[in-house]
Amino acid sequence: MLPERLTDGRVVVRRYRPDDVDRLAEAVTASLPELRRWMPWAQAEPIPRGERVDLVDRFIATWGEDHTVVICAHDDDRELLGGAGLHARIGPGGWEIGYWVRTDRAGAGIASAAARLLTDAAFEHLDAGHVEIHHDAGNVRSARVPRRLGLDLVAIEPDPPVAPDDTGIEWRWRTTPERWPGERPSWPPPPVVTPRLRLRAAHEADRLRLIEQLTSSDVRRHLGGPLTHDDAVAAMPAELGRRPGALVLADRDTDRVVGAVRISHERGEPEVSYELSPEVWGRGLATQGVAAALHRAWAADGVEEVIAVTQTANAASVRLLERLGFAPEDTFVEFDAEQRRFRARLPLATAGP
């Protein structure tokens, strides 16, 4: 059973009480413009007091099956700073954390503190197998909470909009007892799934497929040309999957490698590059894979800005970068061809996929 009161010496997360009704109404009303942007329940606010009494009674009555809590100041648990919850709605052994903070207290780390307390408690008291945080891709403020806590971004998938500012794309973050509280090796990371791809570290079984890409004249047309087989073999690391920033793009259903994406620092700042097998060109997979890799880099590696370099003649790559929100910066000559450098701030304005 979850304890009815948790604290870290700064905030208190506690079970609802009947006398919270009016405090909840005041906090919600004070924050309604922001809450309506992202929260489906806020679309019906403000609700009559009688309905709010029933709502708080339900929060109290369902304790143990679900855990909806208030976030309060440590020195006064009558000062309602926001709300949160541990919800049993993501399958056996899983608990999803939700949270909101009143607008005049946003940006002070309150949601992060509450989410940390609830995650600790889920593993300690509820025997949770995993804890997740879900939010719309456009809600960057919400995304900073799991990012700050070290949760892994594991899925970027369509989700029907339920609030005015929703993009229709959901980010799902996860942690497990083994990876909490974020003190774990950052590479290789857990896979990130999109509607059609699985971004993951390479496996030894992928080696031949990756060599095929390095020696393909189609794949390498704008990447300096194909490598010889011997050069491709030499270019591959002895142990696949251990090169930070390098991920394969695998078909989500079959796990067959269809491309690769890498974020390197060879030019002195984060740079994204990618390649895709000709058999899947024209299906939007490159856009989906590059976007997901960049979102993961922001979420897990703290990358705030990234460049991309492509040949000016590579019209498809130029369109991809522009579609993702990259802006052209300059041109230069490399490998006897004009190259165009692009730059973008993360997370991308185009949420994808």
Protein backbone atom coordinates (compact mmCIF):
# COMPACT_ATOMS: atom_id res chain seq x y z
CA MET A 1 0.00 0.00 0.00
CA LEU A 2 1.24 3.47 -0.84
CA PRO A 3 1.87 5.62 2.26
CA GLU A 4 -0.71 8.37 2.64
CA ARG A 5 1.98 11.02 3.02
CA LEU A 6 5.39 11.33 1.33
CA THR A 7 7.90 14.14 1.68
CA ASP A 8 11.42 15.02 0.62
CA GLY A 9 11.74 17.92 3.06
CA ARG A 10 10.62 20.37 0.40
CA VAL A 11 7.23 19.23 -0.86
CA VAL A 12 4.59 16.91 0.51
CA VAL A 13 2.64 14.45 -1.60
CA ARG A 14 -0.39 13.22 0.32
CA ARG A 15 -3.76 11.57 0.01
CA TYR A 16 -6.76 13.84 -0.56
CA ARG A 17 -8.86 14.97 2.42
CA PRO A 18 -12.46 16.25 2.38
CA ASP A 19 -11.28 19.75 3.29
CA ASP A 20 -9.24 19.95 0.06
CA VAL A 21 -12.33 20.68 -2.06
CA ASP A 22 -12.14 24.46 -2.04
CA ARG A 23 -8.34 24.56 -2.19
CA LEU A 24 -8.46 22.34 -5.26
CA ALA A 25 -11.04 24.61 -6.89
CA GLU A 26 -8.88 27.69 -6.25
CA ALA A 27 -5.70 26.09 -7.62
CA VAL A 28 -7.44 24.78 -10.75
CA THR A 29 -9.19 28.08 -11.43
CA ALA A 30 -5.94 30.02 -11.02
CA SER A 31 -4.26 27.76 -13.56
CA LEU A 32 -7.09 27.07 -15.97
CA PRO A 33 -5.65 28.65 -19.15
CA GLU A 34 -2.51 26.52 -18.94
CA LEU A 35 -4.30 23.36 -17.78
CA ARG A 36 -6.78 23.54 -20.66
CA ARG A 37 -3.93 23.45 -23.17
CA TRP A 38 -2.97 19.87 -22.26
CA MET A 39 -5.32 18.27 -19.73
CA PRO A 40 -8.48 16.53 -20.96
CA TRP A 41 -10.16 16.83 -17.56
CA ALA A 42 -9.61 20.60 -17.56
CA GLN A 43 -11.89 21.02 -20.57
CA ALA A 44 -14.91 20.65 -18.26
CA GLU A 45 -13.61 23.11 -15.65
CA PRO A 46 -14.81 24.97 -13.71
CA ILE A 47 -17.20 22.37 -12.34
CA PRO A 48 -19.89 22.99 -9.67
CA ARG A 49 -18.82 22.58 -6.07
CA GLY A 50 -21.04 19.54 -5.60
CA GLU A 51 -19.30 17.76 -8.47
CA ARG A 52 -15.92 18.64 -6.96
CA VAL A 53 -17.00 17.21 -3.62
CA ASP A 54 -17.91 13.98 -5.41
CA LEU A 55 -14.58 14.03 -7.25
CA VAL A 56 -12.54 14.38 -4.06
CA ASP A 57 -14.67 11.69 -2.38
CA ARG A 58 -13.85 9.37 -5.30
CA PHE A 59 -10.13 10.09 -4.97
CA ILE A 60 -10.36 9.15 -1.31
CA ALA A 61 -12.51 6.04 -1.83
CA THR A 62 -10.35 4.53 -4.58
CA TRP A 63 -7.10 4.80 -2.63
CA GLY A 64 -5.23 1.53 -3.04
CA GLU A 65 -6.67 0.79 -6.46
CA ASP A 66 -5.50 4.16 -7.75
CA HIS A 67 -3.51 6.87 -5.99
CA THR A 68 -4.52 10.47 -6.74
CA VAL A 69 -2.69 12.92 -4.49
CA VAL A 70 -2.24 16.60 -3.82
CA ILE A 71 1.16 18.30 -3.88
CA CYS A 72 1.63 20.65 -0.96
CA ALA A 73 4.25 22.88 0.56
CA HIS A 74 6.38 21.07 3.15
CA ASP A 75 5.72 23.64 5.86
CA ASP A 76 1.98 23.87 5.22
CA ASP A 77 0.13 20.89 3.76
CA ARG A 78 -2.93 23.06 3.28
CA GLU A 79 -1.15 25.04 0.56
CA LEU A 80 -2.06 23.14 -2.59
CA LEU A 81 0.67 23.49 -5.22
CA GLY A 82 -0.77 21.03 -7.70
CA GLY A 83 -1.88 17.46 -8.16
CA ALA A 84 -0.39 14.13 -9.14
CA GLY A 85 -1.15 10.44 -9.18
CA LEU A 86 0.04 6.89 -9.61
CA HIS A 87 -2.39 5.22 -11.97
CA ALA A 88 -2.72 1.49 -12.68
CA ARG A 89 -3.60 1.85 -16.36
CA ILE A 90 -0.56 0.63 -18.29
CA GLY A 91 -0.74 -3.11 -17.77
CA PRO A 92 0.39 -5.59 -15.11
CA GLY A 93 3.19 -4.35 -12.89
CA GLY A 94 3.08 -0.86 -14.38
CA TRP A 95 2.14 2.46 -12.82
CA GLU A 96 1.78 5.70 -14.74
CA ILE A 97 2.56 9.02 -13.09
CA GLY A 98 0.55 12.11 -13.95
CA TYR A 99 1.06 15.61 -12.55
CA TRP A 100 0.14 19.26 -12.82
CA VAL A 101 1.38 22.34 -10.98
CA ARG A 102 -0.46 25.60 -10.50
CA THR A 103 0.73 28.22 -12.97
CA ASP A 104 2.13 30.68 -10.41
CA ARG A 105 4.43 27.97 -9.02
CA ALA A 106 5.54 26.42 -12.32
CA GLY A 107 9.23 26.13 -13.11
CA ALA A 108 10.32 25.59 -9.51
CA GLY A 109 10.91 21.83 -9.76
CA ILE A 110 7.71 20.94 -7.88
CA ALA A 111 6.46 18.40 -10.42
CA SER A 112 9.90 16.75 -10.56
CA ALA A 113 10.03 16.47 -6.78
CA ALA A 114 6.56 14.93 -6.66
CA ALA A 115 7.30 12.49 -9.49
CA ARG A 116 10.52 11.42 -7.79
CA LEU A 117 8.68 10.71 -4.53
CA LEU A 118 5.98 8.73 -6.33
CA THR A 119 8.51 6.70 -8.33
CA ASP A 120 10.45 5.81 -5.20
CA ALA A 121 7.22 4.80 -3.49
CA ALA A 122 5.98 2.73 -6.43
CA PHE A 123 9.08 0.55 -6.35
CA GLU A 124 9.30 0.37 -2.57
CA HIS A 125 5.65 -0.07 -1.61
CA LEU A 126 3.77 -1.25 -4.71
CA ASP A 127 6.32 -3.71 -6.07
CA ALA A 128 6.14 -1.93 -9.42
CA GLY A 129 7.85 -3.57 -12.38
CA HIS A 130 8.02 -0.27 -14.24
CA VAL A 131 6.89 3.32 -13.89
CA GLU A 132 5.99 5.49 -16.87
CA ILE A 133 5.22 9.11 -17.69
CA HIS A 134 3.18 9.90 -20.82
CA HIS A 135 2.59 13.34 -22.33
CA ASP A 136 1.91 15.02 -25.64
CA ALA A 137 5.05 15.69 -27.67
CA GLY A 138 4.31 19.41 -27.76
CA ASN A 139 4.24 19.72 -23.97
CA VAL A 140 7.95 20.43 -23.50
CA ARG A 141 7.48 21.67 -19.93
CA SER A 142 6.03 18.30 -18.96
CA ALA A 143 8.82 16.50 -20.83
CA ARG A 144 11.45 18.16 -18.67
CA VAL A 145 10.26 16.20 -15.62
CA PRO A 146 11.11 12.65 -16.81
CA ARG A 147 14.19 14.04 -18.55
CA ARG A 148 15.41 15.56 -15.27
CA LEU A 149 14.68 12.33 -13.39
CA GLY A 150 16.57 10.14 -15.86
CA LEU A 151 13.67 8.12 -17.24
CA ASP A 152 14.21 6.54 -20.66
CA LEU A 153 12.24 7.77 -23.67
CA VAL A 154 10.93 4.48 -25.05
CA ALA A 155 8.10 5.32 -27.46
CA ILE A 156 6.95 8.10 -29.79
CA GLU A 157 3.56 7.15 -31.16
CA PRO A 158 0.28 8.63 -32.44
CA ASP A 159 -2.34 9.39 -29.82
CA PRO A 160 -5.66 11.10 -30.59
CA PRO A 161 -5.68 14.75 -29.44
CA VAL A 162 -7.72 15.32 -26.29
CA ALA A 163 -6.85 18.96 -25.56
CA PRO A 164 -6.51 22.09 -27.71
CA ASP A 165 -2.71 22.17 -27.96
CA ASP A 166 -2.18 18.42 -28.42
CA THR A 167 -0.12 17.46 -31.47
CA GLY A 168 -1.54 13.95 -31.61
CA ILE A 169 1.86 12.41 -30.82
CA GLU A 170 2.58 10.91 -27.42
CA TRP A 171 5.98 10.50 -25.76
CA ARG A 172 6.30 7.62 -23.32
CA TRP A 173 9.06 7.46 -20.75
CA ARG A 174 9.88 4.50 -18.53
CA THR A 175 12.08 3.41 -15.68
CA THR A 176 12.48 0.10 -13.86
CA PRO A 177 13.90 -0.82 -10.47
CA GLU A 178 17.18 -1.71 -12.17
CA ARG A 179 17.47 1.67 -13.93
CA TRP A 180 16.18 3.87 -11.15
CA PRO A 181 17.21 6.41 -9.91
CA GLY A 182 18.95 7.20 -13.17
CA GLU A 183 22.44 6.09 -12.15
CA ARG A 184 22.96 3.66 -15.01
CA PRO A 185 25.10 3.35 -18.12
CA SER A 186 23.75 5.64 -20.82
CA TRP A 187 24.85 3.38 -23.67
CA PRO A 188 23.55 1.18 -25.10
CA PRO A 189 20.11 2.65 -24.41
CA PRO A 190 16.74 0.90 -24.34
CA PRO A 191 15.03 0.86 -27.76
CA VAL A 192 12.73 3.66 -28.83
CA VAL A 193 9.71 2.57 -30.85
CA THR A 194 7.79 4.63 -33.37
CA PRO A 195 4.77 3.53 -35.43
CA ARG A 196 7.00 1.70 -37.95
CA LEU A 197 10.51 1.62 -36.53
CA ARG A 198 12.54 0.40 -33.62
CA LEU A 199 15.61 2.52 -32.90
CA ARG A 200 18.12 0.39 -31.05
CA ALA A 201 21.77 -0.36 -30.60
CA ALA A 202 23.17 -2.67 -33.25
CA HIS A 203 23.42 -6.42 -32.64
CA GLU A 204 26.13 -8.70 -33.98
CA ALA A 205 23.52 -10.26 -36.26
CA ASP A 206 23.20 -6.86 -37.98
CA ARG A 207 26.83 -6.73 -39.14
CA LEU A 208 26.35 -8.08 -42.66
CA ARG A 209 23.31 -5.88 -43.23
CA LEU A 210 25.25 -2.78 -42.16
CA ILE A 211 28.18 -3.71 -44.41
CA GLU A 212 25.69 -3.96 -47.30
CA GLN A 213 24.69 -0.36 -46.67
CA LEU A 214 28.28 0.88 -46.53
CA THR A 215 29.07 -0.76 -49.88
CA SER A 216 25.86 0.30 -51.65
CA SER A 217 26.30 2.87 -54.40
CA ASP A 218 22.69 3.99 -53.94
CA VAL A 219 22.93 4.48 -50.20
CA ARG A 220 26.32 6.20 -50.41
CA ARG A 221 25.61 8.33 -53.51
CA HIS A 222 25.74 11.58 -51.52
CA LEU A 223 27.97 10.29 -48.72
CA GLY A 224 31.31 10.18 -50.47
CA GLY A 225 30.60 7.05 -52.50
CA PRO A 226 30.45 3.35 -51.57
CA LEU A 227 33.21 1.72 -49.57
CA THR A 228 34.95 -1.41 -50.72
CA HIS A 229 34.01 -4.53 -48.83
CA ASP A 230 37.35 -4.57 -47.01
CA ASP A 231 37.05 -0.89 -46.07
CA ALA A 232 33.49 -1.43 -44.85
CA VAL A 233 34.60 -4.35 -42.68
CA ALA A 234 37.44 -2.24 -41.29
CA ALA A 235 35.08 0.65 -40.59
CA MET A 236 32.82 -1.51 -38.43
CA PRO A 237 33.62 -1.60 -34.70
CA ALA A 238 34.73 -4.90 -33.21
CA GLU A 239 31.77 -4.81 -30.84
CA LEU A 240 28.57 -3.52 -32.36
CA GLY A 241 26.17 -1.46 -30.29
CA ARG A 242 28.82 0.19 -28.13
CA ARG A 243 29.40 3.34 -30.16
CA PRO A 244 27.61 6.20 -28.37
CA GLY A 245 25.14 8.01 -30.60
CA ALA A 246 24.91 5.24 -33.21
CA LEU A 247 21.57 3.47 -33.62
CA VAL A 248 20.11 1.22 -36.25
CA LEU A 249 16.67 1.77 -37.72
CA ALA A 250 14.90 -1.58 -37.64
CA ASP A 251 11.47 -2.51 -38.90
CA ARG A 252 9.22 -2.51 -35.86
CA ASP A 253 7.52 -5.80 -36.76
CA THR A 254 10.39 -7.85 -38.21
CA ASP A 255 13.40 -6.16 -36.55
CA ARG A 256 15.15 -6.18 -39.94
CA VAL A 257 17.65 -3.31 -40.22
CA VAL A 258 16.58 -0.76 -42.84
CA GLY A 259 18.96 2.04 -41.98
CA ALA A 260 21.08 3.76 -39.38
CA VAL A 261 21.26 7.13 -37.66
CA ARG A 262 24.14 8.62 -35.73
CA ILE A 263 24.75 11.70 -33.61
CA SER A 264 28.48 12.40 -33.57
CA HIS A 265 30.73 15.26 -32.45
CA GLU A 266 33.34 15.11 -35.18
CA ARG A 267 32.79 18.77 -36.16
CA GLY A 268 32.94 19.92 -32.56
CA GLU A 269 29.19 19.98 -31.94
CA PRO A 270 26.37 17.43 -32.14
CA GLU A 271 25.71 16.43 -35.74
CA VAL A 272 23.06 14.04 -37.00
CA SER A 273 23.59 11.84 -40.06
CA TYR A 274 21.60 8.93 -41.44
CA GLU A 275 21.33 6.37 -44.19
CA LEU A 276 18.39 4.31 -45.40
CA SER A 277 18.15 1.22 -47.58
CA PRO A 278 16.74 1.95 -51.08
CA GLU A 279 14.05 -0.70 -50.63
CA VAL A 280 12.24 1.57 -48.13
CA TRP A 281 12.83 4.96 -49.72
CA GLY A 282 9.80 7.18 -50.13
CA ARG A 283 7.89 5.81 -47.12
CA GLY A 284 8.73 8.53 -44.61
CA LEU A 285 10.91 6.23 -42.53
CA ALA A 286 13.96 8.49 -42.66
CA THR A 287 11.97 11.41 -41.28
CA GLN A 288 10.49 9.21 -38.58
CA GLY A 289 13.84 7.71 -37.61
CA VAL A 290 15.83 10.95 -37.59
CA ALA A 291 13.15 12.74 -35.56
CA ALA A 292 13.05 9.93 -33.00
CA ALA A 293 16.85 9.84 -32.72
CA LEU A 294 16.96 13.58 -32.09
CA HIS A 295 14.18 13.42 -29.52
CA ARG A 296 16.09 10.65 -27.74
CA ALA A 297 19.29 12.72 -27.82
CA TRP A 298 17.47 15.63 -26.18
CA ALA A 299 15.77 13.38 -23.65
CA ALA A 300 18.72 11.22 -22.64
CA ASP A 301 21.90 13.04 -23.60
CA GLY A 302 21.00 16.66 -22.96
CA VAL A 303 21.54 17.73 -26.58
CA GLU A 304 19.96 21.16 -27.00
CA GLU A 305 21.16 22.07 -30.50
CA VAL A 306 22.22 19.95 -33.45
CA ILE A 307 23.59 20.46 -36.95
CA ALA A 308 23.16 18.38 -40.08
CA VAL A 309 25.29 18.50 -43.23
CA THR A 310 24.11 17.24 -46.61
CA GLN A 311 25.14 17.73 -50.19
CA THR A 312 23.23 20.55 -51.81
CA ALA A 313 22.48 18.11 -54.63
CA ASN A 314 20.75 15.72 -52.22
CA ALA A 315 17.30 17.22 -52.62
CA ALA A 316 15.57 14.48 -50.61
CA SER A 317 17.80 15.06 -47.59
CA VAL A 318 17.35 18.82 -47.83
CA ARG A 319 13.56 18.36 -47.82
CA LEU A 320 13.76 16.01 -44.84
CA LEU A 321 15.72 18.50 -42.76
CA GLU A 322 13.44 21.38 -43.69
CA ARG A 323 10.41 19.24 -42.83
CA LEU A 324 11.85 18.62 -39.36
CA GLY A 325 12.40 22.32 -38.74
CA PHE A 326 16.12 22.68 -39.53
CA ALA A 327 17.21 26.07 -40.85
CA PRO A 328 19.98 26.46 -43.47
CA GLU A 329 23.12 28.08 -42.11
CA ASP A 330 25.91 28.11 -44.72
CA THR A 331 27.53 26.14 -47.54
CA PHE A 332 31.06 24.81 -48.02
CA VAL A 333 32.92 22.35 -50.20
CA GLU A 334 33.83 18.89 -48.91
CA PHE A 335 34.50 15.62 -50.79
CA ASP A 336 34.60 17.71 -53.99
CA ALA A 337 30.94 18.68 -53.60
CA GLU A 338 29.01 21.61 -52.21
CA GLN A 339 27.64 20.84 -48.75
CA ARG A 340 24.87 22.66 -46.95
CA ARG A 341 24.89 22.97 -43.17
CA PHE A 342 21.58 23.10 -41.26
CA ARG A 343 20.90 23.79 -37.60
CA ALA A 344 17.99 23.11 -35.24
CA ARG A 345 17.10 23.63 -31.60
CA LEU A 346 15.78 20.59 -29.74
CA PRO A 347 13.26 19.27 -29.12
CA LEU A 348 12.10 19.69 -32.68
CA ALA A 349 9.11 21.90 -33.33
CA THR A 350 7.94 19.13 -35.67
CA ALA A 351 7.17 16.43 -33.16
CA GLY A 352 6.87 13.56 -35.64
CA PRO A 353 6.40 10.88 -36.61
